[in-house]
Amino acid sequence: MISITAQPGIMDIELYQSGAAHIEGVDNVIKLSSNENPLGPSKTAIEAYQRAAFSLHRYPSSDQASLRNAIADVLSLDADRIICGAGSDEIIAFLCQAFAGPGDEVIHTEHGFAMYRISALAAGATPVEVRENDRVTDVDAILAACSEKTKLVFIANPNNPTGTMIGEAEITRLADAIPPQAILVLDGAYAEYIEGYDGGAALVDQRENVFMTRTFSKLYGLGSLRVGWGYGPAALVDVLNRIRGPFNLSQSALDAAEAAMRDIDYTNHCRCENEKWRTWLASGLSEIGVPSDVSQANFILARFANQAEAEGCDAYLQTQGLVVRRVAGYNLPNALRITVGDESACRQVLHSVRNFKAGSK
Ligand SMILES: *Cc1c(COP(=O)(O)O)cnc(C)c1O
């Protein structure tokens, strides 16, 4: 008698819902559902990727030194304490696999990124959801949920899908007050969108219990390549390197990411464009009765009167070839998350939401 079963926790995982990319019967959709850079990657990254095509028979670098050095150069970090993964998703998975197991708890916030829960369950640990304070991370609520079982505390700062963030003093207070066996993970997937913000790197340098994750999927426009990285205390990075596959990133991905990291002018250009159109879109939507919290990232969480209006607007936008993200799965049924596109996309979104509001009155 065969009786094959998955490890405990695995069957509690609900499949990750990625942002839709297609609408039936519509050819030229504008995809604003996955927080991608509408301007695409740096030209130098594309060139590096193309050059790598001639070395596809070679295994990639396993120590990833060249990319780690580029990150360290540009952001003034210690290259020895950087680890690269197949997206920051893989770094999140490493953290859960290495530090949490059956009986352990992994804290994430109410509207936090879905991969924290998925990776905690995959590791056999128990995810613990903590409420937020009007869509903002609540440090006191997190501390109240901590116990001797807490191994990891995940916070995205800025958070997705809310776009809000908490300040350095609050993060430091959290790092100082979590239990001694717990790691505070600062997910900086959107850190690059804030000029001068280090994503928590300075705190990582000062503490033994703080770890930062970053990605090339958002501002750097390389979501397809799957490159993310982590920065942490030497002892924690050493643990993660033991479970990292030796060839977890392809050489084409490493090379393209390195070129993207070094193209600082393009990075700055993308940050400025995002800020300009994010501000324009948010204020335009607000004027027509669709408010949002001030976003620090490359998307806006647009709030509607109720779930029916949010769903109605989403359906209408689809008829106009615009794909945004429903976030009911993140406990935000009244909202739609709209990625800040290029100028033309932002104008089309505002125009269409205005038409929808006018028609639904
Ligand atoms: C997009 C995103 C990530 C990362 O994605 P990768 O593509 O796996 O690097 C991580 N955290 C948050 C909060 C995100 O929104």
mmCIF file with all atom_site columns, N, CA and C and ligand atoms in Angstrom, residues 35 86-90 92 113 116 156 160 187 189-190 214-218 223 226-228, ligand 1:
data_model
loop_
_atom_site.group_PDB
_atom_site.id
_atom_site.type_symbol
_atom_site.label_atom_id
_atom_site.label_alt_id
_atom_site.label_comp_id
_atom_site.label_asym_id
_atom_site.label_entity_id
_atom_site.label_seq_id
_atom_site.pdbx_PDB_ins_code
_atom_site.Cartn_x
_atom_site.Cartn_y
_atom_site.Cartn_z
_atom_site.occupancy
_atom_site.B_iso_or_equiv
_atom_site.pdbx_formal_charge
_atom_site.auth_seq_id
_atom_site.auth_comp_id
_atom_site.auth_asym_id
_atom_site.auth_atom_id
_atom_site.pdbx_PDB_model_num
ATOM   1  N N  . ASN A 1 35  ? 4.180  45.535 -10.456 1.00 0.00 ? 35  ASN A N  1
ATOM   2  C CA . ASN A 1 35  ? 5.193  46.489 -9.994  1.00 0.00 ? 35  ASN A CA 1
ATOM   3  C C  . ASN A 1 35  ? 6.497  46.418 -10.783 1.00 0.00 ? 35  ASN A C  1
ATOM   4  N N  . ALA A 1 86  ? 17.964 33.548 -6.349  1.00 0.00 ? 86  ALA A N  1
ATOM   5  C CA . ALA A 1 86  ? 17.061 33.589 -7.501  1.00 0.00 ? 86  ALA A CA 1
ATOM   6  C C  . ALA A 1 86  ? 15.839 34.412 -7.094  1.00 0.00 ? 86  ALA A C  1
ATOM   7  N N  . GLY A 1 87  ? 15.994 35.708 -7.195  1.00 0.00 ? 87  GLY A N  1
ATOM   8  C CA . GLY A 1 87  ? 15.003 36.633 -6.657  1.00 0.00 ? 87  GLY A CA 1
ATOM   9  C C  . GLY A 1 87  ? 15.185 36.728 -5.154  1.00 0.00 ? 87  GLY A C  1
ATOM   10 N N  . SER A 1 88  ? 14.688 37.820 -4.554  1.00 0.00 ? 88  SER A N  1
ATOM   11 C CA . SER A 1 88  ? 14.757 37.843 -3.093  1.00 0.00 ? 88  SER A CA 1
ATOM   12 C C  . SER A 1 88  ? 13.822 36.786 -2.519  1.00 0.00 ? 88  SER A C  1
ATOM   13 N N  . ASP A 1 89  ? 12.886 36.300 -3.325  1.00 0.00 ? 89  ASP A N  1
ATOM   14 C CA . ASP A 1 89  ? 12.057 35.165 -2.881  1.00 0.00 ? 89  ASP A CA 1
ATOM   15 C C  . ASP A 1 89  ? 12.926 34.009 -2.386  1.00 0.00 ? 89  ASP A C  1
ATOM   16 N N  . GLU A 1 90  ? 14.025 33.755 -3.105  1.00 0.00 ? 90  GLU A N  1
ATOM   17 C CA . GLU A 1 90  ? 14.858 32.632 -2.679  1.00 0.00 ? 90  GLU A CA 1
ATOM   18 C C  . GLU A 1 90  ? 15.569 32.938 -1.361  1.00 0.00 ? 90  GLU A C  1
ATOM   19 N N  . ILE A 1 92  ? 14.329 34.794 1.007   1.00 0.00 ? 92  ILE A N  1
ATOM   20 C CA . ILE A 1 92  ? 13.275 34.615 2.019   1.00 0.00 ? 92  ILE A CA 1
ATOM   21 C C  . ILE A 1 92  ? 13.118 33.122 2.340   1.00 0.00 ? 92  ILE A C  1
ATOM   22 N N  . PHE A 1 113 ? 3.720  40.751 2.390   1.00 0.00 ? 113 PHE A N  1
ATOM   23 C CA . PHE A 1 113 ? 3.993  40.014 1.157   1.00 0.00 ? 113 PHE A CA 1
ATOM   24 C C  . PHE A 1 113 ? 3.712  38.512 1.350   1.00 0.00 ? 113 PHE A C  1
ATOM   25 N N  . TYR A 1 116 ? 6.187  35.420 2.613   1.00 0.00 ? 116 TYR A N  1
ATOM   26 C CA . TYR A 1 116 ? 6.621  35.143 3.991   1.00 0.00 ? 116 TYR A CA 1
ATOM   27 C C  . TYR A 1 116 ? 5.848  33.940 4.536   1.00 0.00 ? 116 TYR A C  1
ATOM   28 N N  . ALA A 1 156 ? 8.219  44.359 5.210   1.00 0.00 ? 156 ALA A N  1
ATOM   29 C CA . ALA A 1 156 ? 8.646  45.033 3.982   1.00 0.00 ? 156 ALA A CA 1
ATOM   30 C C  . ALA A 1 156 ? 8.530  46.531 4.246   1.00 0.00 ? 156 ALA A C  1
ATOM   31 N N  . ASN A 1 160 ? 4.500  46.253 0.551   1.00 0.00 ? 160 ASN A N  1
ATOM   32 C CA . ASN A 1 160 ? 3.684  45.928 -0.609  1.00 0.00 ? 160 ASN A CA 1
ATOM   33 C C  . ASN A 1 160 ? 2.534  45.076 -0.071  1.00 0.00 ? 160 ASN A C  1
ATOM   34 N N  . ASP A 1 187 ? 12.680 43.686 4.402   1.00 0.00 ? 187 ASP A N  1
ATOM   35 C CA . ASP A 1 187 ? 12.552 43.427 2.967   1.00 0.00 ? 187 ASP A CA 1
ATOM   36 C C  . ASP A 1 187 ? 12.549 44.776 2.255   1.00 0.00 ? 187 ASP A C  1
ATOM   37 N N  . ALA A 1 189 ? 12.545 45.515 -1.018  1.00 0.00 ? 189 ALA A N  1
ATOM   38 C CA . ALA A 1 189 ? 12.279 45.356 -2.461  1.00 0.00 ? 189 ALA A CA 1
ATOM   39 C C  . ALA A 1 189 ? 12.055 46.708 -3.140  1.00 0.00 ? 189 ALA A C  1
ATOM   40 N N  . TYR A 1 190 ? 11.563 47.698 -2.362  1.00 0.00 ? 190 TYR A N  1
ATOM   41 C CA . TYR A 1 190 ? 11.268 49.016 -2.942  1.00 0.00 ? 190 TYR A CA 1
ATOM   42 C C  . TYR A 1 190 ? 12.167 50.118 -2.384  1.00 0.00 ? 190 TYR A C  1
ATOM   43 N N  . ARG A 1 214 ? 16.994 42.464 -0.750  1.00 0.00 ? 214 ARG A N  1
ATOM   44 C CA . ARG A 1 214 ? 16.808 43.434 -1.841  1.00 0.00 ? 214 ARG A CA 1
ATOM   45 C C  . ARG A 1 214 ? 16.597 42.676 -3.152  1.00 0.00 ? 214 ARG A C  1
ATOM   46 N N  . THR A 1 215 ? 16.187 43.401 -4.176  1.00 0.00 ? 215 THR A N  1
ATOM   47 C CA . THR A 1 215 ? 15.889 42.722 -5.437  1.00 0.00 ? 215 THR A CA 1
ATOM   48 C C  . THR A 1 215 ? 16.267 43.556 -6.658  1.00 0.00 ? 215 THR A C  1
ATOM   49 N N  . PHE A 1 216 ? 16.519 42.872 -7.749  1.00 0.00 ? 216 PHE A N  1
ATOM   50 C CA . PHE A 1 216 ? 16.713 43.529 -9.047  1.00 0.00 ? 216 PHE A CA 1
ATOM   51 C C  . PHE A 1 216 ? 15.413 43.529 -9.859  1.00 0.00 ? 216 PHE A C  1
ATOM   52 N N  . SER A 1 217 ? 14.336 43.034 -9.268  1.00 0.00 ? 217 SER A N  1
ATOM   53 C CA . SER A 1 217 ? 13.090 42.851 -10.028 1.00 0.00 ? 217 SER A CA 1
ATOM   54 C C  . SER A 1 217 ? 12.264 44.119 -10.180 1.00 0.00 ? 217 SER A C  1
ATOM   55 N N  . LYS A 1 218 ? 12.482 45.114 -9.336  1.00 0.00 ? 218 LYS A N  1
ATOM   56 C CA . LYS A 1 218 ? 11.608 46.269 -9.339  1.00 0.00 ? 218 LYS A CA 1
ATOM   57 C C  . LYS A 1 218 ? 12.303 47.450 -10.032 1.00 0.00 ? 218 LYS A C  1
ATOM   58 N N  . GLY A 1 223 ? 12.905 41.667 -13.508 1.00 0.00 ? 223 GLY A N  1
ATOM   59 C CA . GLY A 1 223 ? 12.068 40.639 -12.873 1.00 0.00 ? 223 GLY A CA 1
ATOM   60 C C  . GLY A 1 223 ? 12.189 39.274 -13.519 1.00 0.00 ? 223 GLY A C  1
ATOM   61 N N  . ARG A 1 226 ? 15.297 36.928 -12.310 1.00 0.00 ? 226 ARG A N  1
ATOM   62 C CA . ARG A 1 226 ? 15.308 36.360 -10.966 1.00 0.00 ? 226 ARG A CA 1
ATOM   63 C C  . ARG A 1 226 ? 16.644 36.596 -10.254 1.00 0.00 ? 226 ARG A C  1
ATOM   64 N N  . VAL A 1 227 ? 16.896 37.821 -9.884  1.00 0.00 ? 227 VAL A N  1
ATOM   65 C CA . VAL A 1 227 ? 18.080 38.127 -9.076  1.00 0.00 ? 227 VAL A CA 1
ATOM   66 C C  . VAL A 1 227 ? 17.678 38.981 -7.877  1.00 0.00 ? 227 VAL A C  1
ATOM   67 N N  . GLY A 1 228 ? 17.982 38.465 -6.715  1.00 0.00 ? 228 GLY A N  1
ATOM   68 C CA . GLY A 1 228 ? 17.801 39.221 -5.481  1.00 0.00 ? 228 GLY A CA 1
ATOM   69 C C  . GLY A 1 228 ? 19.027 39.013 -4.622  1.00 0.00 ? 228 GLY A C  1
HETATM 70 C C1 . LIG B 2 .   ? 8.436  41.985 -5.540  1.00 0.00 ? 1   LIG B C1 1
HETATM 71 C C2 . LIG B 2 .   ? 8.765  41.759 -4.105  1.00 0.00 ? 1   LIG B C2 1
HETATM 72 C C3 . LIG B 2 .   ? 9.799  40.930 -3.708  1.00 0.00 ? 1   LIG B C3 1
HETATM 73 C C4 . LIG B 2 .   ? 10.669 40.224 -4.606  1.00 0.00 ? 1   LIG B C4 1
HETATM 74 O O1 . LIG B 2 .   ? 10.713 39.620 -5.521  1.00 0.00 ? 1   LIG B O1 1
HETATM 75 P P1 . LIG B 2 .   ? 11.828 38.850 -6.300  1.00 0.00 ? 1   LIG B P1 1
HETATM 76 O O2 . LIG B 2 .   ? 11.437 39.061 -7.700  1.00 0.00 ? 1   LIG B O2 1
HETATM 77 O O3 . LIG B 2 .   ? 11.734 37.442 -5.834  1.00 0.00 ? 1   LIG B O3 1
HETATM 78 O O4 . LIG B 2 .   ? 13.148 39.457 -5.945  1.00 0.00 ? 1   LIG B O4 1
HETATM 79 C C5 . LIG B 2 .   ? 10.078 40.777 -2.371  1.00 0.00 ? 1   LIG B C5 1
HETATM 80 N N1 . LIG B 2 .   ? 9.349  41.413 -1.453  1.00 0.00 ? 1   LIG B N1 1
HETATM 81 C C6 . LIG B 2 .   ? 8.354  42.226 -1.779  1.00 0.00 ? 1   LIG B C6 1
HETATM 82 C C7 . LIG B 2 .   ? 7.618  42.930 -0.713  1.00 0.00 ? 1   LIG B C7 1
HETATM 83 C C8 . LIG B 2 .   ? 8.016  42.416 -3.116  1.00 0.00 ? 1   LIG B C8 1
HETATM 84 O O5 . LIG B 2 .   ? 7.003  43.210 -3.436  1.00 0.00 ? 1   LIG B O5 1
#
